[in-house]
Tab-separated table of C-alpha atoms in Angstrom:
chain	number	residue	atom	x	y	z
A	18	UNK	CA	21.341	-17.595	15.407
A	19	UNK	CA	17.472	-17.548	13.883
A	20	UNK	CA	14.651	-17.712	15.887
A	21	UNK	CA	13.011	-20.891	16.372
A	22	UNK	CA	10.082	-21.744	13.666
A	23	UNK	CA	6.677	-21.303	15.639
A	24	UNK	CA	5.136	-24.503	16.737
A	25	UNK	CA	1.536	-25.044	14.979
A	26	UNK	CA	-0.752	-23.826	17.350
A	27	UNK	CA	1.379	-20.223	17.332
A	28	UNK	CA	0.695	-20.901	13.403
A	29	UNK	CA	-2.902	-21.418	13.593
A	30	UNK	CA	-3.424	-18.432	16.225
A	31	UNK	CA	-1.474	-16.131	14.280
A	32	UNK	CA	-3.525	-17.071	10.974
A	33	UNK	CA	-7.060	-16.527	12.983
A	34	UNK	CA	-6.410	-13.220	14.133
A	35	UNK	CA	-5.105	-11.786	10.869
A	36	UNK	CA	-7.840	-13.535	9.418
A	37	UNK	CA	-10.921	-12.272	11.823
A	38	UNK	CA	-8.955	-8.680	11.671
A	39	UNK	CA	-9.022	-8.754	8.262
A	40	UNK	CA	-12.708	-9.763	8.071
A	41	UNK	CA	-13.824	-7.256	10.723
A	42	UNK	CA	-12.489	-4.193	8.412
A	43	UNK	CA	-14.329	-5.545	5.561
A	44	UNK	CA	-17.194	-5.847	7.455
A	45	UNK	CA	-16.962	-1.866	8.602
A	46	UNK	CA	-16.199	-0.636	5.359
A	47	UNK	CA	-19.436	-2.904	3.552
A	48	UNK	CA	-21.597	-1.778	6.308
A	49	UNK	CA	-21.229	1.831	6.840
A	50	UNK	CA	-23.253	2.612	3.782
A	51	UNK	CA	-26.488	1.511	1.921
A	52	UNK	CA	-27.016	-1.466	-0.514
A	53	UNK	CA	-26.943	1.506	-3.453
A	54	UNK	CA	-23.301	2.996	-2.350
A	55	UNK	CA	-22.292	-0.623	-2.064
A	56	UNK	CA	-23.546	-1.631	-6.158
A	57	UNK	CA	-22.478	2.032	-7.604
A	58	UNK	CA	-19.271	2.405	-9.370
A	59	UNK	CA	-17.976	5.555	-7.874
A	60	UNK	CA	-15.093	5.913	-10.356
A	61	UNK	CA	-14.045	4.019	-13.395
A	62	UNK	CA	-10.771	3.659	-11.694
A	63	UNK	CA	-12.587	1.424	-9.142
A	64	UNK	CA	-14.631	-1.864	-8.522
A	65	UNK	CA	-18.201	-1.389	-6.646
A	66	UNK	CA	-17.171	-2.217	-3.139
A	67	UNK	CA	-19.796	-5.225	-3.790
A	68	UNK	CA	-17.718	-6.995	-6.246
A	69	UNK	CA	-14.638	-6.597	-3.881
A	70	UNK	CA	-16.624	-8.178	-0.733
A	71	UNK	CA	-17.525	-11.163	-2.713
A	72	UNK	CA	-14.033	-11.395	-4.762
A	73	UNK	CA	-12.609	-11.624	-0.919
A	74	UNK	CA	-15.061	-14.462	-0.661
A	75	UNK	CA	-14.018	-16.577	-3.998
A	76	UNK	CA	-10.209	-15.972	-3.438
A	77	UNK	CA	-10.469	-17.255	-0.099
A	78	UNK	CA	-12.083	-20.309	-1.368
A	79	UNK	CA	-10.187	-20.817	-4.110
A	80	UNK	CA	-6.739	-20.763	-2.050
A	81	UNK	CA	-7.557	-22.071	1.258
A	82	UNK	CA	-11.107	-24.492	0.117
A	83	UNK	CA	-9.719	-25.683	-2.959
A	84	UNK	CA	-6.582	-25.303	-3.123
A	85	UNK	CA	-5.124	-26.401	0.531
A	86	UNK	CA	-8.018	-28.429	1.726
A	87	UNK	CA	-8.901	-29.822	-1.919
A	88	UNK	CA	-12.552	-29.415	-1.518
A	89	UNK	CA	-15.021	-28.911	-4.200
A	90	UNK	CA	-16.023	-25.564	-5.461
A	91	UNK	CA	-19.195	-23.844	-4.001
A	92	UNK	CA	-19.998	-21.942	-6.794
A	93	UNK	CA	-17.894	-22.738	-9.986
A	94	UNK	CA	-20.285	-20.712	-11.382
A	95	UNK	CA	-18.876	-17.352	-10.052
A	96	UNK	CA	-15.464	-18.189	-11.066
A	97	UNK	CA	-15.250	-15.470	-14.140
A	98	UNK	CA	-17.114	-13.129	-12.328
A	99	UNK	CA	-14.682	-12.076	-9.081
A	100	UNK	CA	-11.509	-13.106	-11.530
A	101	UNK	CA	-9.887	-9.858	-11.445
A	102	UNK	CA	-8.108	-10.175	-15.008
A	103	UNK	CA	-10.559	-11.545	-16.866
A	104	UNK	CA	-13.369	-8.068	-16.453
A	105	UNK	CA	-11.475	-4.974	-15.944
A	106	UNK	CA	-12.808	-2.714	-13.148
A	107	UNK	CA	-14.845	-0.495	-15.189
A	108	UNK	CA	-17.082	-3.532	-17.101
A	109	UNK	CA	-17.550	-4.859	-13.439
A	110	UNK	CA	-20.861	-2.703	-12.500
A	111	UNK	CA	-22.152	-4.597	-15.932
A	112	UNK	CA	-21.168	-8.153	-14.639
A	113	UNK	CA	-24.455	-10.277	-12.687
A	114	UNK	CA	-22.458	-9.726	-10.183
A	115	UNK	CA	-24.285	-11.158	-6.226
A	116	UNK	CA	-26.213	-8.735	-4.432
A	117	UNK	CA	-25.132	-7.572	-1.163
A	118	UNK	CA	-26.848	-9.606	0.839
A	119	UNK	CA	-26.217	-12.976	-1.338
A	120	UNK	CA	-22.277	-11.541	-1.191
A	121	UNK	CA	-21.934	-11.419	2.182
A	122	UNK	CA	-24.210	-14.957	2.952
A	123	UNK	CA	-21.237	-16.303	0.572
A	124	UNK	CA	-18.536	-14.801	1.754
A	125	UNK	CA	-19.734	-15.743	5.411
A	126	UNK	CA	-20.238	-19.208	4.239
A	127	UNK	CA	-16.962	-19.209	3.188
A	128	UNK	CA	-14.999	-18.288	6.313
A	129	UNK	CA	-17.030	-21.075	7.870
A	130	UNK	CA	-15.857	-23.736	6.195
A	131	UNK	CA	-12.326	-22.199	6.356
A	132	UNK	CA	-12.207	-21.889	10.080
A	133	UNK	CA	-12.476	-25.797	10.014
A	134	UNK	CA	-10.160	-26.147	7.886
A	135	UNK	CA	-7.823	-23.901	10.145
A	136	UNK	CA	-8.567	-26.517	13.017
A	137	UNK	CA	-6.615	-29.599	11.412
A	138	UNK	CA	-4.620	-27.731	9.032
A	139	UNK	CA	-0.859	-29.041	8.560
A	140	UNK	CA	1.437	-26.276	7.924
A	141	UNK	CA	3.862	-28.495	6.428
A	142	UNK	CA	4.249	-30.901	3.395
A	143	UNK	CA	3.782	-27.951	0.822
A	144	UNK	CA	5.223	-24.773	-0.204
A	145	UNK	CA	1.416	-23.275	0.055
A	146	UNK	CA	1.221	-24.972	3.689
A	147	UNK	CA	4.212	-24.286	5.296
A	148	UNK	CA	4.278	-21.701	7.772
A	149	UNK	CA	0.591	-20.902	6.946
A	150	UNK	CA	1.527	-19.359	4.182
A	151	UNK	CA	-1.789	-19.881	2.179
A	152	UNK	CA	-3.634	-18.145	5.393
A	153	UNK	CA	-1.109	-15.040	5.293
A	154	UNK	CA	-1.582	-14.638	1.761
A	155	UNK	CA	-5.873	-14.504	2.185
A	156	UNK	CA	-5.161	-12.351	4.872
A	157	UNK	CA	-3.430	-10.426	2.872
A	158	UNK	CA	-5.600	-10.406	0.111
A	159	UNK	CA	-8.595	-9.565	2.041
A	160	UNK	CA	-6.391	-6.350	3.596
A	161	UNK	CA	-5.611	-4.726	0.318
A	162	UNK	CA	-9.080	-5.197	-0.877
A	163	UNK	CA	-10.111	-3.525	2.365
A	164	UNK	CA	-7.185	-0.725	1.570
A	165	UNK	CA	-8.673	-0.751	-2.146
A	166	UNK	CA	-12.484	-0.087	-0.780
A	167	UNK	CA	-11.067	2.811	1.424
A	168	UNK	CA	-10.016	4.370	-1.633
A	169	UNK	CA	-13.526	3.917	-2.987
A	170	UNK	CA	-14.583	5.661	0.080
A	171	UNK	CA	-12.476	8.720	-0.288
A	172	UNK	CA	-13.862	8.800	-4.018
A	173	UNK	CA	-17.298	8.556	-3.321
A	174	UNK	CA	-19.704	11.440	-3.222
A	175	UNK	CA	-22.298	12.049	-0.238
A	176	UNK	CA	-21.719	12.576	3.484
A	177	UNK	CA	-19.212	11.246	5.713
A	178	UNK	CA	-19.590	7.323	6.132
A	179	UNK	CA	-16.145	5.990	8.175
A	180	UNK	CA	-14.829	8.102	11.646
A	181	UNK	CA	-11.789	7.538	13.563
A	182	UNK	CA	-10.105	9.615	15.824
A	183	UNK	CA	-6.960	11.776	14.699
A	184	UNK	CA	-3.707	10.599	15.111
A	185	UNK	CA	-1.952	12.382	18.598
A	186	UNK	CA	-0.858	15.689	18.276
A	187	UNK	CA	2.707	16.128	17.471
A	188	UNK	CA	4.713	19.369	17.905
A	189	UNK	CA	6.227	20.808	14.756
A	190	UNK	CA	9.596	18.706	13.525
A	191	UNK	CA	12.563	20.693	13.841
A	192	UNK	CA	15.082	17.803	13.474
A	193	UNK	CA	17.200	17.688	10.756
A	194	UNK	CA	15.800	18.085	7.052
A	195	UNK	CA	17.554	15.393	5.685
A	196	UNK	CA	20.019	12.186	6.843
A	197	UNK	CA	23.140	10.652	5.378
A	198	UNK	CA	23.014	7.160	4.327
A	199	UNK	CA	26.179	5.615	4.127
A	200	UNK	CA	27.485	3.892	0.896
A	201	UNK	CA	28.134	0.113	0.999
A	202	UNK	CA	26.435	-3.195	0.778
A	203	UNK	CA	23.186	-3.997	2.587
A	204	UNK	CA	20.713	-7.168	2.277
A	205	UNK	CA	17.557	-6.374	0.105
A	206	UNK	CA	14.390	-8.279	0.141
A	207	UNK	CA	13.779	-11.343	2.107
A	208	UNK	CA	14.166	-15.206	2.162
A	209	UNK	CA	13.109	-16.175	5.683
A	210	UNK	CA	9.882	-13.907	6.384
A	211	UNK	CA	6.930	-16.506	5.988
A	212	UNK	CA	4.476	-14.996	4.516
A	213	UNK	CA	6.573	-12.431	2.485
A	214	UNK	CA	5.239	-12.853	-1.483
A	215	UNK	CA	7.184	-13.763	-4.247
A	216	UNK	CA	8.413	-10.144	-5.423
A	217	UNK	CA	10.208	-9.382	-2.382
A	218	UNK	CA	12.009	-12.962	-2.920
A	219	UNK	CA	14.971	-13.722	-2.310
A	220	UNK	CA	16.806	-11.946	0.023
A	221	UNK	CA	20.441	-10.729	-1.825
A	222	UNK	CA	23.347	-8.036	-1.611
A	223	UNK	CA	22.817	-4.871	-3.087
A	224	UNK	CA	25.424	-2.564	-3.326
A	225	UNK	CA	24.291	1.600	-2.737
A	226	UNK	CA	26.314	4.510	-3.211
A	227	UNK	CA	25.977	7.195	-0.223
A	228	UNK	CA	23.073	9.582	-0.633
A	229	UNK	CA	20.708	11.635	1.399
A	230	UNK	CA	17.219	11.168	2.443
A	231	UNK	CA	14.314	13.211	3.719
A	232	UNK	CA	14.205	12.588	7.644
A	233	UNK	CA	10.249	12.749	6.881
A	234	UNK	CA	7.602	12.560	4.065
A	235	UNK	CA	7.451	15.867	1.661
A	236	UNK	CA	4.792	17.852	3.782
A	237	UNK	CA	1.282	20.152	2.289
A	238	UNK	CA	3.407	22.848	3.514
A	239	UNK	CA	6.488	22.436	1.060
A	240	UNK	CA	4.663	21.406	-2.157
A	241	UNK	CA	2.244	24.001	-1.897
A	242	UNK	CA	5.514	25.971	-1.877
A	243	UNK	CA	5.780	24.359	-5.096
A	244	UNK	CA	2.482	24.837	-6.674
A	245	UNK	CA	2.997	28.670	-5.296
A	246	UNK	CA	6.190	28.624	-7.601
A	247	UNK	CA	4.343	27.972	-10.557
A	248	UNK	CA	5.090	24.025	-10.363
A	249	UNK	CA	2.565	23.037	-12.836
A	250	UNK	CA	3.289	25.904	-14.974
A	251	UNK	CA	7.058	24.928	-15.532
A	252	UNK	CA	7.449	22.343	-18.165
A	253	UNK	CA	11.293	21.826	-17.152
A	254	UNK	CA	10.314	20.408	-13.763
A	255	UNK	CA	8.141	17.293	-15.698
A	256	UNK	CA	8.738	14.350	-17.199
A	257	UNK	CA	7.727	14.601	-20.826
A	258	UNK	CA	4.611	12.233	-20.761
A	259	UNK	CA	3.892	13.958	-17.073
A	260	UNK	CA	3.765	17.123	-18.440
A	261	UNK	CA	1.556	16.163	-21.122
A	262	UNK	CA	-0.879	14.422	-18.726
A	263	UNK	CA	-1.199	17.531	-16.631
A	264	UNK	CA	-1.798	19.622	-19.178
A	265	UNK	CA	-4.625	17.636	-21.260
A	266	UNK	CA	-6.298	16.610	-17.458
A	267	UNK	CA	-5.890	19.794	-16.095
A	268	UNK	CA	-4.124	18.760	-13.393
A	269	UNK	CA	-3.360	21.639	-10.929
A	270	UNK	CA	-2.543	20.281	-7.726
A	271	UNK	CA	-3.240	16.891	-5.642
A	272	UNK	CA	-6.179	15.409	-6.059
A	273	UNK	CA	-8.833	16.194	-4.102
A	274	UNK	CA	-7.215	19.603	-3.001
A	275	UNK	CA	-9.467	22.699	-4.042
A	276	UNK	CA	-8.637	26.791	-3.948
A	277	UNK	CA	-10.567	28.757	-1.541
A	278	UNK	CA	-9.205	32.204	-1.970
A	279	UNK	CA	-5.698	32.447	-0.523
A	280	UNK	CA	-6.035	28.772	1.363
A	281	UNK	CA	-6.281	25.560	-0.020
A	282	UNK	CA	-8.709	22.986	1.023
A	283	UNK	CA	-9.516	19.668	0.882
A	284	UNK	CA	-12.069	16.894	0.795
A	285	UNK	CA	-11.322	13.746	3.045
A	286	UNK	CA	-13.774	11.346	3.684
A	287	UNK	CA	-16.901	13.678	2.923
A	288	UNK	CA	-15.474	16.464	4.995
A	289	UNK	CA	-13.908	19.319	3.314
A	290	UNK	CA	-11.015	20.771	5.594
A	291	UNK	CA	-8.380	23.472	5.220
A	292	UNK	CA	-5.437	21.627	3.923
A	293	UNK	CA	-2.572	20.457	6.936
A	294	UNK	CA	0.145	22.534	6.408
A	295	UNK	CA	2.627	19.774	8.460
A	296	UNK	CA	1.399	16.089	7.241
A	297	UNK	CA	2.736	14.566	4.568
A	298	UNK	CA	1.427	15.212	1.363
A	299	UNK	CA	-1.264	12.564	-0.135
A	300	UNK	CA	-2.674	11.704	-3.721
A	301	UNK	CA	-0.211	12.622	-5.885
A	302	UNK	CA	0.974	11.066	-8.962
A	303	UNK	CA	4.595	9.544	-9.156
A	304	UNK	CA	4.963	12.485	-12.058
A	305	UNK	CA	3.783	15.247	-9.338
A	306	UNK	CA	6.420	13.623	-7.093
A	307	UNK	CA	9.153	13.875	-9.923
A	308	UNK	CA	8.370	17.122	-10.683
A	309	UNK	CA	8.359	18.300	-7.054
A	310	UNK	CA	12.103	16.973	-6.562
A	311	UNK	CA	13.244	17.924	-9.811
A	312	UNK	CA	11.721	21.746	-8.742
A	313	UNK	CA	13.782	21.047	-4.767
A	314	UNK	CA	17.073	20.513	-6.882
A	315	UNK	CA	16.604	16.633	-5.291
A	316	UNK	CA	15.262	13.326	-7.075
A	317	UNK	CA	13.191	10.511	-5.696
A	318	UNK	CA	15.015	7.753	-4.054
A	319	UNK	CA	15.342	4.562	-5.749
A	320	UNK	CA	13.793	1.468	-3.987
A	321	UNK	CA	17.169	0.392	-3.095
A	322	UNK	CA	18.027	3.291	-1.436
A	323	UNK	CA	14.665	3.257	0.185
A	324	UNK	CA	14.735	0.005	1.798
A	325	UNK	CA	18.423	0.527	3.012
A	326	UNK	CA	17.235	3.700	4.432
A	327	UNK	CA	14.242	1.724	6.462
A	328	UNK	CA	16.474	-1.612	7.230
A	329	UNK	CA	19.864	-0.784	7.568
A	330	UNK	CA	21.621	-0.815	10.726
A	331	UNK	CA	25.235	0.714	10.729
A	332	UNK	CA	25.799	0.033	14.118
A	333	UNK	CA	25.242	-3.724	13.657
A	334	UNK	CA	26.007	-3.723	10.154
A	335	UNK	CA	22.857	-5.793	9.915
A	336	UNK	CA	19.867	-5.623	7.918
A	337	UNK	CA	16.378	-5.568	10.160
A	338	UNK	CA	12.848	-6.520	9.456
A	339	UNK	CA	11.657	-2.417	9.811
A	340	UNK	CA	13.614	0.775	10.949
A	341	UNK	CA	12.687	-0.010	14.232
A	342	UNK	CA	14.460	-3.567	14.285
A	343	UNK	CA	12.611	-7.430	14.031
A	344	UNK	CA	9.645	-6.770	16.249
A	345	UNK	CA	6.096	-6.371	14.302
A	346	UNK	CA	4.242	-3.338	14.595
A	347	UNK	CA	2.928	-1.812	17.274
A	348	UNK	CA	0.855	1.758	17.649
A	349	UNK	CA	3.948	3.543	18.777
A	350	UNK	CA	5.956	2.646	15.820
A	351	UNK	CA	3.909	3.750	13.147
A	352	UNK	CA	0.180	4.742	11.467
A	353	UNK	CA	-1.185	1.600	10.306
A	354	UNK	CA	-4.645	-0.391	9.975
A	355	UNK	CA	-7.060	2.371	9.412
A	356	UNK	CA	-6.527	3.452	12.865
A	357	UNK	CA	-6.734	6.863	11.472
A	358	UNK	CA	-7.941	8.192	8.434
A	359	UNK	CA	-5.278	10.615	7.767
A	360	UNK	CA	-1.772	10.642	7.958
A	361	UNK	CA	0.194	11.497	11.539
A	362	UNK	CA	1.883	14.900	11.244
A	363	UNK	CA	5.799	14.841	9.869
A	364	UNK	CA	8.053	13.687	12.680
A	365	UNK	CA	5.714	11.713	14.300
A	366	UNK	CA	6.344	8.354	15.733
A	367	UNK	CA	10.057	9.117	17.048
A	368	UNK	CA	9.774	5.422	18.510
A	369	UNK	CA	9.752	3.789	14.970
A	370	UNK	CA	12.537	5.816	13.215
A	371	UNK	CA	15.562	3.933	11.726
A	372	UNK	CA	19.137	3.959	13.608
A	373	UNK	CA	19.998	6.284	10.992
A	374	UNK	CA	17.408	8.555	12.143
A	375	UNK	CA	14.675	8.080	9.442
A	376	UNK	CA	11.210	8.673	10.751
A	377	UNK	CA	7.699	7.743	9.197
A	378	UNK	CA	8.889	4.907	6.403
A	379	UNK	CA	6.378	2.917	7.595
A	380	UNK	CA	2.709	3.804	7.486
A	381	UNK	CA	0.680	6.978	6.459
A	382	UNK	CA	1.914	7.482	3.082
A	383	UNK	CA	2.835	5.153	0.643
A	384	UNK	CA	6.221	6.727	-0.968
A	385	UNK	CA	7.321	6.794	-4.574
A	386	UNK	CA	10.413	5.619	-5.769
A	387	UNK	CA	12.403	6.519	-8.682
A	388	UNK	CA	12.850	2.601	-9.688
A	389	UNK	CA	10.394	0.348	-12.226
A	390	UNK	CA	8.908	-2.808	-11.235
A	391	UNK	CA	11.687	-5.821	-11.714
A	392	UNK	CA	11.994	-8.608	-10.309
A	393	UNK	CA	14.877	-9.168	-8.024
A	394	UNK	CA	17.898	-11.904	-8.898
A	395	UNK	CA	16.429	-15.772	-8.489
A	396	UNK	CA	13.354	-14.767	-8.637
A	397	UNK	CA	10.313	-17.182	-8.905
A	398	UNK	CA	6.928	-16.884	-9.247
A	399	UNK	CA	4.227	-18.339	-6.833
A	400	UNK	CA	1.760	-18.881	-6.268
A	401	UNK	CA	0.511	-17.669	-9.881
A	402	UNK	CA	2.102	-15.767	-12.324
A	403	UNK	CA	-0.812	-12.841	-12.099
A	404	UNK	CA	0.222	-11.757	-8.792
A	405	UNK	CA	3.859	-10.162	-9.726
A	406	UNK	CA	5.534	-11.352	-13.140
A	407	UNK	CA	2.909	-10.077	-15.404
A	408	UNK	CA	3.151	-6.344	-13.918
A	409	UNK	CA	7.074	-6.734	-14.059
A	410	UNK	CA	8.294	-3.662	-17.105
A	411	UNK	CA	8.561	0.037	-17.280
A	412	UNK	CA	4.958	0.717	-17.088
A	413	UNK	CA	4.831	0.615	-13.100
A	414	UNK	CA	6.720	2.793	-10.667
A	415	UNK	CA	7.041	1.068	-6.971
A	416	UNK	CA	6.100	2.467	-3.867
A	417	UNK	CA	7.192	1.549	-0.583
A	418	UNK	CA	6.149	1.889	3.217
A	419	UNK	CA	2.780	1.332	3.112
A	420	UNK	CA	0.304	4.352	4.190
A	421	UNK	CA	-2.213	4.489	6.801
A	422	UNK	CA	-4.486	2.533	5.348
A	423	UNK	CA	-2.438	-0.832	5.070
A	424	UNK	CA	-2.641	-3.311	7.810
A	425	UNK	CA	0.868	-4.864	9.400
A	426	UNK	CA	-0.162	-8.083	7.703
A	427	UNK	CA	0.643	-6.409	4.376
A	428	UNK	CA	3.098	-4.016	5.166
A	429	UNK	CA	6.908	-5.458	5.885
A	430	UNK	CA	10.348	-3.561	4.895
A	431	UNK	CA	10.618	-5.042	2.266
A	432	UNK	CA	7.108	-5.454	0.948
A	433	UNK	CA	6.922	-3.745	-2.789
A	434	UNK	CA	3.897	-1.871	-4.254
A	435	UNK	CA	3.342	-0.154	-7.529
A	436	UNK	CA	1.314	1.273	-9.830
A	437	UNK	CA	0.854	3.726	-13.217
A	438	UNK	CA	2.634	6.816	-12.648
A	439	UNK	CA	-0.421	8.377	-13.370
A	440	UNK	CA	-2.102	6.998	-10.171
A	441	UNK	CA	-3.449	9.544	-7.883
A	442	UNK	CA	-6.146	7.967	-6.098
A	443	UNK	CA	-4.206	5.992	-4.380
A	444	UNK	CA	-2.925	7.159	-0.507
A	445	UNK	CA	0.444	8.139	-2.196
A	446	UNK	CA	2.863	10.684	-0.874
A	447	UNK	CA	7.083	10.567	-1.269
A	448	UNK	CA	10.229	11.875	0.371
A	449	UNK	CA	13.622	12.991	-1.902
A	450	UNK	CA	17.012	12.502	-1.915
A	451	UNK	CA	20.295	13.670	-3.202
A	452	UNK	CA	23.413	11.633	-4.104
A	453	UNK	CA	25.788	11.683	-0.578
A	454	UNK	CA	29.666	12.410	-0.732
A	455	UNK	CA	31.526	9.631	-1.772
């Protein structure tokens, strides 16, 4: 038996609060710095956080102005400028782009006009209306801009700009390193979550042979272990093309880490800190994760094995919508929305763990599977090609869970990331696994 579908003013209440969330973390992370810090290009890797705040603004018209109300455009004009594959992100500081005042008036002006729209909007009729699905997606959007601009944050230079307090002290994990995860069929992706996109689409069987998982994320204690071993020193633990990227970048251990005599430290935010021996390990590249399993005798998990890890229920025999079961989020289940700006310690968040006894596969890290980005069987593209099919090949490795920087908007068990396996600016981190008995 489903759940009823919400009536429209559950809709329309759901859609404003992800929306004003969404907004109010854009507004915090355009507003803790000067005009300067907001126009700079702090890596090449990265848009000036003043091109993402008014790129929030033109997607949100295009979809929900245009598209679902079918109004005219505010500024054609601007089109080409905030179109994310027609300038790549290092021509973007070049671009006339809208000052920071003129890009927040817009994107203000914007949310205005959308907020009426909200009011009368009929979330039926259309594939883009029903549900709210248009809204989700924009709020969506806006959240992984707001994820993207925290990553500008960590990259940039100067003092400390963005506080939050540290997640709750957690006493050192002493369950079990690793949990079996029986072989069988499970359901993968989704056909029924609303405002799922179109890569985790449609929900079908997927057949996994037993393996083993890490009960949490690979910590700063254990791959320092493996830097210590001469990790980056032993070609036989890397990929071919890793190993050659480490060795012409001079790539010696996560980014951002630095060697202070016999301890390593780090820089987070513009504060440099010893480095956490017990969270999980963050910015590394999907070849640094390869290399680390290869080194623990393990392997990265594939994303099927992954999401049957995080949804599976043996006891039901049922697929859920997160390890805990259907409900959304909430604090106790997991590190999400910027709450924090660091991940919770390994074996936090015992309330959120899987039945199978998987903790932390949702929030502070985002995790690194073994598997390229396909698409799954029946799949179709929508709303536009540009979100999914045209990164579908061998050139992107997919991550899963979602870190502490994603919102719960954006982050569902069976939402699907990825990116270059070079990547390390990104809040990446991964667990390992081992085939099971059969």
């Amino acid at each position: 038996m489903t759940d009823p579908a919400p009536d429209a003013e559950s809709l329309r209440e759901r859609a404003l609060t992800t929306l004003t969330t969404a907004r109010e973390r854009t507004t915090l992370l355009t507003s803790c710095v000067e005009d300067p810090d907001l126009t700079a290009q702090h890596s090449p890797l990265m848009s000036p956080l003043v091109w993402d705040l008014a790129h929030i603004g033109n997607q949100e018209e295009l979809w929900l102005l245009r598209a679902v109300a079918g109004r005219e455009a505010m500024r054609p004009e601007i089109d080409g400028l905030y179109d994310a594959f027609e300038h790549p992100r290092s021509e973007r500081p070049s671009l006339p782009l809208l000052p920071p005042a003129e890009a927040r008036s817009y994107a203000a002006e914007v949310r205005g006009r959308v907020m009426d729209v909200l009011e009368s909007a009929d979330f039926h009729g259309t594939r883009l209306t029903e549900a709210g699905f248009a809204f989700g997606m924009v709020a969506q959007h806006e959240q992984q801009h707001d994820e993207t601009m925290l990553i500008t944050h960590q990259l940039r230079t100067g003092p400390q700009a963005l506080t939050a307090p540290d997640p709750d002290p957690a006493p050192l994990f002493t369950g079990p390193a690793e949990v079996l995860v029986p072989g069988g069929p499970f359901t993968m992706g989704t056909s029924d979550e609303p405002w799922a996109l179109d890569n985790e689409r449609p929900a079908h069987q997927r057949e996994v042979a037993p393996f083993y998982i890490d009960t949490t994320p690979v910590t700063n204690g254990a791959y320092q272990a493996f830097i210590e071993d001469g990790g980056y020193d032993t070609e036989r633990w890397w990929a071919p093309e890793g190993w050659a990227h480490i060795r012409r970048n001079s790539v010696r251990a996560p980014l951002f880490w630095s060697r202070d005599g016999k301890q390593w430290l780090r820089r987070r935010f513009g504060v440099t800190e010893v480095v956490p021996p017990n969270e999980p390990v963050l910015h590394v590249s999907w070849y640094e994760a390869d290399a680390y399993a290869r080194w623990a005798g393990r392997r990265l998990p594939t994303e099927a094995e992954w999401e049957k890890a995080a949804r599976y229920d043996p006891a039901g025999e049922r697929t859920m919508r997160f390890p805990w079961g259907d409900a959304d989020p909430a604090p106790e289940h997991a590190n999400l929305g910027q709450r924090h700006l660091r991940p919770a310690p390994a074996g936090s968040y015992p309330e959120g763990e899987s039945p199978l006894g998987v903790r932390q596969l949702i929030g502070d890290v985002w995790e690194w599977t073994s598997s390229d980005l396909t698409p799954y069987p029946g799949f179709v593209a929508f709303p536009y090609k540009e979100y999914s099919e045209v990164f579908f090949g061998p050139e992107y490795k997919v991550l899963r869970g979602g870190s502490f920087a994603v919102d719960e908007v954006a982050c569902r068990g069976t939402f699907r990331n990825w990116d270059y396996p070079i990547r390390r600016q990104i809040f990446s981190g991964f667990r390992t696994a081992r085939t099971g008995d059969v």
